[in-house]
């Protein structure tokens, strides 16, 4: 079967920092300055990020990997970048005083919103059951990375979810992602379609979003800058269009009143009868002029899009 041609979309891999440390057989209780990632781990992490995929590193536990969770993540980022890789953003829930993970993962919802990600196109490399719960709550496809542990030790005798892949190390997780991406290209869509929505109440994490989420690569910052520019352009366009329509309506009414007055007090030559379409019933004349006005507005918008390079921001 030939694959269907599709336009690449930005997605993301959310990777637990603990998965990376376990992959290099690093004791999680070791001080961050003593962490040394092995080449196989660095190569796997390097492959997680690409031109159309962001890599988001997270430390989701309340206690964090270290006293300063952000600095602990920076140790991993420095080694990944030294090996030619890229980490685009980090999530640290240890620095936030409200729940952000598990069954109500505000941190994931907010990150997906900030980066305009479609959760069903993203993956989450999980280290524990809470990571899997968070992925399912948002609609992200989870992959459990076991390391030296067994699945019963990780998920318990009665896991909340069972239909997700399990990898022994990061390299195996990469193979699963590649297979899923190939399947998506063949189908022309992701296999998981439904995306859960966050609760309607205001997220408490919105106030502290700057604390848990950091953009750590120029690619992620440029991407967010373009998204913000598109949103600003959309707001400007909406405001401009509203004023334009109101102004055009006022102008049309004014012209209509003037023509009505002139019809009543001033005789016109015979050709005006045909020029103003008097031979067409009024209701159809109205429909005709409304369609004509809408066509002119659409042409104006098309010209605006072409000259400004405006693109609607993608939303899930």
Short mmCIF file of N, CA, C and O in Angstrom, two decimals, residues 233-234 237-238 240-241 297-312:
data_model
loop_
_atom_site.label_atom_id
_atom_site.label_comp_id
_atom_site.label_asym_id
_atom_site.label_seq_id
_atom_site.Cartn_x
_atom_site.Cartn_y
_atom_site.Cartn_z
N UNK A 233 -2.30 38.17 15.14
CA UNK A 233 -2.82 38.52 13.83
C UNK A 233 -4.30 38.16 13.71
O UNK A 233 -5.08 38.90 13.12
N UNK A 234 -4.69 37.02 14.30
CA UNK A 234 -6.08 36.60 14.25
C UNK A 234 -6.96 37.60 15.00
O UNK A 234 -8.04 37.97 14.53
N UNK A 237 -7.13 40.73 12.93
CA UNK A 237 -7.98 40.53 11.77
C UNK A 237 -9.45 40.55 12.16
O UNK A 237 -10.29 41.16 11.46
N UNK A 238 -9.80 39.92 13.28
CA UNK A 238 -11.19 39.90 13.74
C UNK A 238 -11.67 41.31 14.04
O UNK A 238 -12.79 41.69 13.65
N UNK A 240 -10.39 44.14 12.85
CA UNK A 240 -10.42 44.89 11.59
C UNK A 240 -11.66 44.55 10.79
O UNK A 240 -12.34 45.42 10.23
N UNK A 241 -11.99 43.24 10.73
CA UNK A 241 -13.14 42.80 9.96
C UNK A 241 -14.44 43.33 10.56
O UNK A 241 -15.37 43.73 9.82
N UNK A 297 -15.67 41.05 0.10
CA UNK A 297 -14.99 40.88 1.38
C UNK A 297 -14.07 39.67 1.35
O UNK A 297 -12.93 39.72 1.84
N UNK A 298 -14.52 38.57 0.77
CA UNK A 298 -13.69 37.37 0.67
C UNK A 298 -12.45 37.62 -0.19
O UNK A 298 -11.35 37.15 0.14
N UNK A 299 -12.61 38.38 -1.27
CA UNK A 299 -11.45 38.73 -2.09
C UNK A 299 -10.46 39.59 -1.30
O UNK A 299 -9.23 39.41 -1.41
N UNK A 300 -10.99 40.50 -0.48
CA UNK A 300 -10.12 41.35 0.34
C UNK A 300 -9.35 40.51 1.36
O UNK A 300 -8.15 40.70 1.58
N UNK A 301 -10.05 39.54 1.99
CA UNK A 301 -9.39 38.68 2.96
C UNK A 301 -8.33 37.81 2.30
O UNK A 301 -7.24 37.61 2.85
N UNK A 302 -8.64 37.29 1.12
CA UNK A 302 -7.67 36.47 0.39
C UNK A 302 -6.42 37.27 0.07
O UNK A 302 -5.29 36.78 0.22
N UNK A 303 -6.61 38.49 -0.35
CA UNK A 303 -5.47 39.36 -0.64
C UNK A 303 -4.66 39.64 0.62
O UNK A 303 -3.43 39.63 0.61
N UNK A 304 -5.38 39.82 1.76
CA UNK A 304 -4.70 40.09 3.03
C UNK A 304 -3.85 38.90 3.45
O UNK A 304 -2.70 39.05 3.87
N UNK A 305 -4.40 37.68 3.34
CA UNK A 305 -3.66 36.49 3.71
C UNK A 305 -2.40 36.33 2.87
O UNK A 305 -1.34 35.97 3.37
N UNK A 306 -2.53 36.60 1.58
CA UNK A 306 -1.38 36.42 0.68
C UNK A 306 -0.26 37.42 0.97
O UNK A 306 0.92 37.08 0.96
N UNK A 307 -0.62 38.67 1.21
CA UNK A 307 0.40 39.70 1.39
C UNK A 307 1.03 39.66 2.78
O UNK A 307 2.19 40.02 2.95
N UNK A 308 0.26 39.21 3.80
CA UNK A 308 0.78 39.22 5.17
C UNK A 308 1.42 37.90 5.57
O UNK A 308 2.12 37.82 6.56
N UNK A 309 1.17 36.82 4.79
CA UNK A 309 1.69 35.51 5.17
C UNK A 309 1.00 34.94 6.38
O UNK A 309 1.52 34.07 7.08
N UNK A 310 -0.20 35.43 6.70
CA UNK A 310 -0.94 34.99 7.88
C UNK A 310 -1.36 33.54 7.76
O UNK A 310 -1.78 33.10 6.71
N UNK A 311 -1.20 32.81 8.88
CA UNK A 311 -1.66 31.42 8.96
C UNK A 311 -2.42 31.23 10.26
O UNK A 311 -1.98 31.71 11.31
N UNK A 312 -3.54 30.54 10.19
CA UNK A 312 -4.29 30.24 11.40
C UNK A 312 -3.49 29.30 12.28
O UNK A 312 -2.96 28.31 11.79
#
